[in-house]
Tab-separated table of C-alpha atoms in Angstrom:
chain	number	residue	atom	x	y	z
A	1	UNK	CA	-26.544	-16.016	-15.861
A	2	UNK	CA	-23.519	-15.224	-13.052
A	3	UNK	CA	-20.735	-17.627	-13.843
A	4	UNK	CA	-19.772	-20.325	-11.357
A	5	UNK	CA	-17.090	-18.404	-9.654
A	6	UNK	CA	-19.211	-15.639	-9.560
A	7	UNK	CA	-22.166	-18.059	-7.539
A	8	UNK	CA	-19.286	-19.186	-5.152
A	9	UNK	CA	-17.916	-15.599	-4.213
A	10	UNK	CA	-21.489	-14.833	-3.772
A	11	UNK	CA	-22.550	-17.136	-1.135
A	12	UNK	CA	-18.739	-17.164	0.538
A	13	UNK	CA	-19.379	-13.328	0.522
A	14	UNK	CA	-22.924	-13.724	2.098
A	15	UNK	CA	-21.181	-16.125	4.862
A	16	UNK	CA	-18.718	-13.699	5.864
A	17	UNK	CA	-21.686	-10.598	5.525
A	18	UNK	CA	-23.856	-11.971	8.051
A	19	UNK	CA	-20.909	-13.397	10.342
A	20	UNK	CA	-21.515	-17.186	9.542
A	21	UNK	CA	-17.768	-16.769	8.839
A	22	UNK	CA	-15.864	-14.935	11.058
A	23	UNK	CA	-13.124	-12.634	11.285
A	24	UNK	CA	-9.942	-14.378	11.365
A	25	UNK	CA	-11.490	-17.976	10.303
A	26	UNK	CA	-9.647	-20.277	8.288
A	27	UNK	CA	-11.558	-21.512	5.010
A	28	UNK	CA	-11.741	-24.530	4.772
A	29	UNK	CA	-9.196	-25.694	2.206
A	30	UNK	CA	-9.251	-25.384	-1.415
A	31	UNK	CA	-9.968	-28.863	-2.749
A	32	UNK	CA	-12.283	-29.294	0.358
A	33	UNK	CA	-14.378	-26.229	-0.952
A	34	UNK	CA	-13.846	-27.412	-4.818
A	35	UNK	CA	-15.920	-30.526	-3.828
A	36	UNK	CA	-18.386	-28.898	-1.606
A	37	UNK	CA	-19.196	-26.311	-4.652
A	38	UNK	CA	-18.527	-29.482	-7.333
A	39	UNK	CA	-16.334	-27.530	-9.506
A	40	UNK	CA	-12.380	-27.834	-10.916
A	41	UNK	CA	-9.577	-26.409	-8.499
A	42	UNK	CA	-9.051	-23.401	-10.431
A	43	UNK	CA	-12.784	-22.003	-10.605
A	44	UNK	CA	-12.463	-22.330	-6.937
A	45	UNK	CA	-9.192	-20.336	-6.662
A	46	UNK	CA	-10.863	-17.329	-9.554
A	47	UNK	CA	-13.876	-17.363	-7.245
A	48	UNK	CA	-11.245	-16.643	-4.197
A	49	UNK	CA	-9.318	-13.916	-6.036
A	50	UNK	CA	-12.782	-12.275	-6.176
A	51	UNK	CA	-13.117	-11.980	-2.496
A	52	UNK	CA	-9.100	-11.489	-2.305
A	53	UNK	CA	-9.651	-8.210	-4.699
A	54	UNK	CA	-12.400	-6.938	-2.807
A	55	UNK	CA	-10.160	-7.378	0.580
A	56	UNK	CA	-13.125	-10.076	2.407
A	57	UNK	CA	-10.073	-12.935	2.517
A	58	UNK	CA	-6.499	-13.023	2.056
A	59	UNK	CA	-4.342	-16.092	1.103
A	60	UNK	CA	-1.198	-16.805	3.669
A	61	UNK	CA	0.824	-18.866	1.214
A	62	UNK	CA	1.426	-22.254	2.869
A	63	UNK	CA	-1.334	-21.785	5.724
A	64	UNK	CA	-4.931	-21.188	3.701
A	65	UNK	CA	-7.561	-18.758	3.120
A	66	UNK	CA	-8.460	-16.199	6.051
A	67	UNK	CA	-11.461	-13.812	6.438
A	68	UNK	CA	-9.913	-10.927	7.118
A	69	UNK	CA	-10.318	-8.510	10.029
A	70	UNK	CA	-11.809	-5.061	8.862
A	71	UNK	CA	-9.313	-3.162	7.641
A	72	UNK	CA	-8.504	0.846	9.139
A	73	UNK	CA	-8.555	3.133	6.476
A	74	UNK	CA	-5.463	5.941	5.957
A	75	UNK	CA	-6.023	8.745	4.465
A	76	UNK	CA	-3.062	10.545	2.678
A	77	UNK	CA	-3.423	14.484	3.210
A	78	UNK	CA	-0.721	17.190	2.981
A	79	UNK	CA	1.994	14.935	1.914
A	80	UNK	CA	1.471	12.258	5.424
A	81	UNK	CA	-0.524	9.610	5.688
A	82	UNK	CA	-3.424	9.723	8.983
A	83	UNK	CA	-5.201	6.727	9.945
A	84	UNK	CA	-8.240	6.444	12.015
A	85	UNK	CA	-6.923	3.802	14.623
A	86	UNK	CA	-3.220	3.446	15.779
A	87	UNK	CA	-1.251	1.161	13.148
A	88	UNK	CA	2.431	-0.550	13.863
A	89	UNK	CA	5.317	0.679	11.953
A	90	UNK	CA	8.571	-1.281	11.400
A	91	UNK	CA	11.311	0.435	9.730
A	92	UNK	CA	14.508	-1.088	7.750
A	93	UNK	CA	17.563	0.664	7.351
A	94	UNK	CA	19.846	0.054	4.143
A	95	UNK	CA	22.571	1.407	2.450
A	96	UNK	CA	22.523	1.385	-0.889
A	97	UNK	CA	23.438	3.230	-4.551
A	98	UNK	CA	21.547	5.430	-6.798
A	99	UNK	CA	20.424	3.838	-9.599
A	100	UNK	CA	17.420	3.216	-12.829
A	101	UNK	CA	14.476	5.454	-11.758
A	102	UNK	CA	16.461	6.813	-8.560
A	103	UNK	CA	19.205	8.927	-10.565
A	104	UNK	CA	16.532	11.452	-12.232
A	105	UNK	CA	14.723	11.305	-9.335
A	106	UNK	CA	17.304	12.680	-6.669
A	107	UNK	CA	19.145	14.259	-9.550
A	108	UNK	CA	22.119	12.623	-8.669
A	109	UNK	CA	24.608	10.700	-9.906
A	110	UNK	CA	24.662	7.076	-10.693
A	111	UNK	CA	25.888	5.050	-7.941
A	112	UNK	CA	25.403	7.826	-5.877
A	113	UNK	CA	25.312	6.728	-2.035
A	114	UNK	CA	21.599	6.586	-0.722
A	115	UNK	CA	20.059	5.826	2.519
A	116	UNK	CA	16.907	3.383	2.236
A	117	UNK	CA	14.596	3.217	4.764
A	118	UNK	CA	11.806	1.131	4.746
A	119	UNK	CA	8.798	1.532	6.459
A	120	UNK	CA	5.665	-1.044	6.481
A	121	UNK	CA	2.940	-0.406	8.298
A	122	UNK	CA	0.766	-3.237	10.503
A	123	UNK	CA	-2.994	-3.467	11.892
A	124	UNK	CA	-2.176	-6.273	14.204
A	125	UNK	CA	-0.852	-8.953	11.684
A	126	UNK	CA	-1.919	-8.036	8.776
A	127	UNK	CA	0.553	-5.523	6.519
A	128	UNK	CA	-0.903	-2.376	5.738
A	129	UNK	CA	1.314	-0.150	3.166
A	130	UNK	CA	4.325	0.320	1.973
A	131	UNK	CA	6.896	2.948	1.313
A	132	UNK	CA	10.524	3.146	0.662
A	133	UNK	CA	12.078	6.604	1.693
A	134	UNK	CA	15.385	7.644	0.267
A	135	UNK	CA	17.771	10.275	1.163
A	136	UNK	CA	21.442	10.959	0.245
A	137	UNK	CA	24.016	9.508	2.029
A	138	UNK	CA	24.974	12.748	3.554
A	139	UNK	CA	21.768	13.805	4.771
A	140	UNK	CA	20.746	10.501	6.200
A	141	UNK	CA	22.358	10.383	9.262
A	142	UNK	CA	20.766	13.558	11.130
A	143	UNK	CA	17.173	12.195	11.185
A	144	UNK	CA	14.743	9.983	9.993
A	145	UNK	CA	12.901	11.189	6.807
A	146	UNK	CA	9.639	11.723	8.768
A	147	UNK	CA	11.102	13.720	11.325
A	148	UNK	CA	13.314	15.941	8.426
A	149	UNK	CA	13.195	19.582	8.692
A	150	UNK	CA	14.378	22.321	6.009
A	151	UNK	CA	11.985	21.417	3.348
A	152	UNK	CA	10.772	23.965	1.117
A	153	UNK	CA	8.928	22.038	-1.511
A	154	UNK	CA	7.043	18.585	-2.037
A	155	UNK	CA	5.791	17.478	-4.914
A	156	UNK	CA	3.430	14.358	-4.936
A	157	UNK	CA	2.835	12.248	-8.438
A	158	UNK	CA	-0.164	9.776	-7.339
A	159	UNK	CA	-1.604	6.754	-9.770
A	160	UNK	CA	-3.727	3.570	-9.719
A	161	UNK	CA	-2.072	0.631	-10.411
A	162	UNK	CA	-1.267	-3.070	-10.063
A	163	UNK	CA	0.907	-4.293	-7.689
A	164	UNK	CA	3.982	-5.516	-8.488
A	165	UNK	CA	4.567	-9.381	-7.400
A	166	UNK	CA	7.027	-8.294	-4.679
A	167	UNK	CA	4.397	-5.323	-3.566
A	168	UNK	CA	1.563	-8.318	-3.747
A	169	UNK	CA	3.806	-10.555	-1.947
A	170	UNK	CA	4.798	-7.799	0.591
A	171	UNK	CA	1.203	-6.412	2.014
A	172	UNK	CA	-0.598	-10.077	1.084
A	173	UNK	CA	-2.716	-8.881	-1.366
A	174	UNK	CA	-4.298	-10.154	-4.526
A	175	UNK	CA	-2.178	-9.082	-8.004
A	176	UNK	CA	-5.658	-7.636	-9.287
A	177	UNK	CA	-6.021	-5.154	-6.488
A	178	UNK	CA	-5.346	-1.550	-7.600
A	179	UNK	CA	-3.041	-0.092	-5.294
A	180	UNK	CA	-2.241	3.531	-4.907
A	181	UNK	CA	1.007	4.484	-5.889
A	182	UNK	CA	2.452	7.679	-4.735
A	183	UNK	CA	5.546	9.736	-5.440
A	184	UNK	CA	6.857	12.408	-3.134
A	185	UNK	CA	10.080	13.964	-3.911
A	186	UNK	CA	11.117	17.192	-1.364
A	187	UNK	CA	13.573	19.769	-2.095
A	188	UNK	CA	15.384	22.422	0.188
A	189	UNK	CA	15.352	26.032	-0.522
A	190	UNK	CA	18.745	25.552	-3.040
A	191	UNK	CA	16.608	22.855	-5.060
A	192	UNK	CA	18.070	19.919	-3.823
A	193	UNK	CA	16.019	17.070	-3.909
A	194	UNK	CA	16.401	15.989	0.197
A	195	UNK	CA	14.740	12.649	0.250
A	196	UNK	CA	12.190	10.764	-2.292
A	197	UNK	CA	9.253	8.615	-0.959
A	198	UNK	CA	7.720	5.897	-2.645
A	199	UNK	CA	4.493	4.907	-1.184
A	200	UNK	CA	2.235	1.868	-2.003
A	201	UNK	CA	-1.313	2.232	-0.686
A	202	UNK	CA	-3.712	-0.704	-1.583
A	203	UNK	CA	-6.939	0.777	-2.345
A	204	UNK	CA	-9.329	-1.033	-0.445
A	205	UNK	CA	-7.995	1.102	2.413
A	206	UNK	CA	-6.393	4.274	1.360
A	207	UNK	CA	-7.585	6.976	0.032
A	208	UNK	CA	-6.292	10.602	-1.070
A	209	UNK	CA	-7.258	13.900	0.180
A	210	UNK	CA	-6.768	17.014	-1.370
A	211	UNK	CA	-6.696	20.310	0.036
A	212	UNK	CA	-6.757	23.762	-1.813
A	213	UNK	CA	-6.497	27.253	0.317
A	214	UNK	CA	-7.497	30.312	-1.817
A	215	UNK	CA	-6.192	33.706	-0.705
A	216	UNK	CA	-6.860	37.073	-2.188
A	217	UNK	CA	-5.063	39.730	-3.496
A	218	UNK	CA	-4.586	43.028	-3.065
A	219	UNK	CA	-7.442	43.862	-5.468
A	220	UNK	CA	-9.952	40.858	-3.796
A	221	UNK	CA	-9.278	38.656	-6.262
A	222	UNK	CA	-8.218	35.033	-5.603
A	223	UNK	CA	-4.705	34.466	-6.139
């Protein structure tokens, strides 16, 4: 027998489905929808995080529950991300100094001077991903990272994972939605590691592509 935050994602789910709730709607508010479905507070707020994980609503702190418009996917291929519609991208310049995780990284340092730049990515109001670039101090000036030339080598490290609170916070999205986390650190033709990108994809629109390109060798084997 489905649980009753189970029944109540269910028939909100079915309402936003067949358009009976809209795109962009408010829901009504949480103590308002407690005593329509006669249950406590909370069930109604684990029945929410249902539809919250499955990206159906998201929760503006201080404003309500929103259905939320349908969401363009990105696709990360060949070390950049391509989405199917045109997205906004802010970007946020800081200085700051190599440190934990950065240091092996880079292969720098500590306290190493880094450039941080910040880039989050928009469909119309609603923050899409996230991903902090960073490139030493030296290099950072020329260009920005995506416009960088004299790479020789990326390497990409990708996982599923949980947000962290400030990731959560950052692209509004439940703490129980996987998110796709993905490290890219490029090096020069000396081995220098020339910038490292951390990228945070939620996964209820991202997803990864892969590309291998066999060639053959002198004897027609694949090499």
């Amino acid at each position: 027998m489905p649980s009753l935050r189970h029944t109540i994602a269910d028939d909100l789910r079915t309402q936003i489905t067949t358009g009976h709730l809209k795109a962009g709607a408010r829901l009504p508010s949480e103590p308002s929808l407690a005593a329509q479905y006669k249950v406590s507070t909370q069930t109604l707020r684990n029945a929410l995080a249902l539809l919250q994980a499955e990206g159906l609503i998201e929760k503006i702190h201080g404003t309500g529950n929103f259905v939320r418009q349908p969401l363009r996917r990105l696709t990360y291929t060949g070390g950049r991300l391509t989405p199917d519609a045109d997205l906004h991208i802010t970007i946020r310049t800081t200085n700051v100094r190599a440190s934990g995780d950065l240091i092996p990284l880079l292969k720098v340092p500590s306290r190493t001077p880094l450039t941080e730049f910040l880039y989050l990515t928009h469909q119309g109001e609603t923050p899409h991903s996230l991903a902090r670039i960073y490139v030493p101090q030296d290099l950072a000036s020329a260009q920005l990272p995506c416009r960088r030339s004299g790479v020789e080598e990326s390497r990409d490290q990708i996982r599923a994972r949980r947000p962290t609170s400030e990731e959560a916070s950052t692209l509004r999205i439940s703490s129980t939605l996987a998110v796709l986390s993905i490290t890219r650190v490029s090096t020069d033709t000396t081995g220098r590691v020339v910038e490292a990108a951390l990228l945070v994809l939620p996964s209820d629109r991202a997803e990864a592509l892969f590309v291998t390109h066999h060639t053959a060798n002198a004897k027609g084997q694949e090499g």
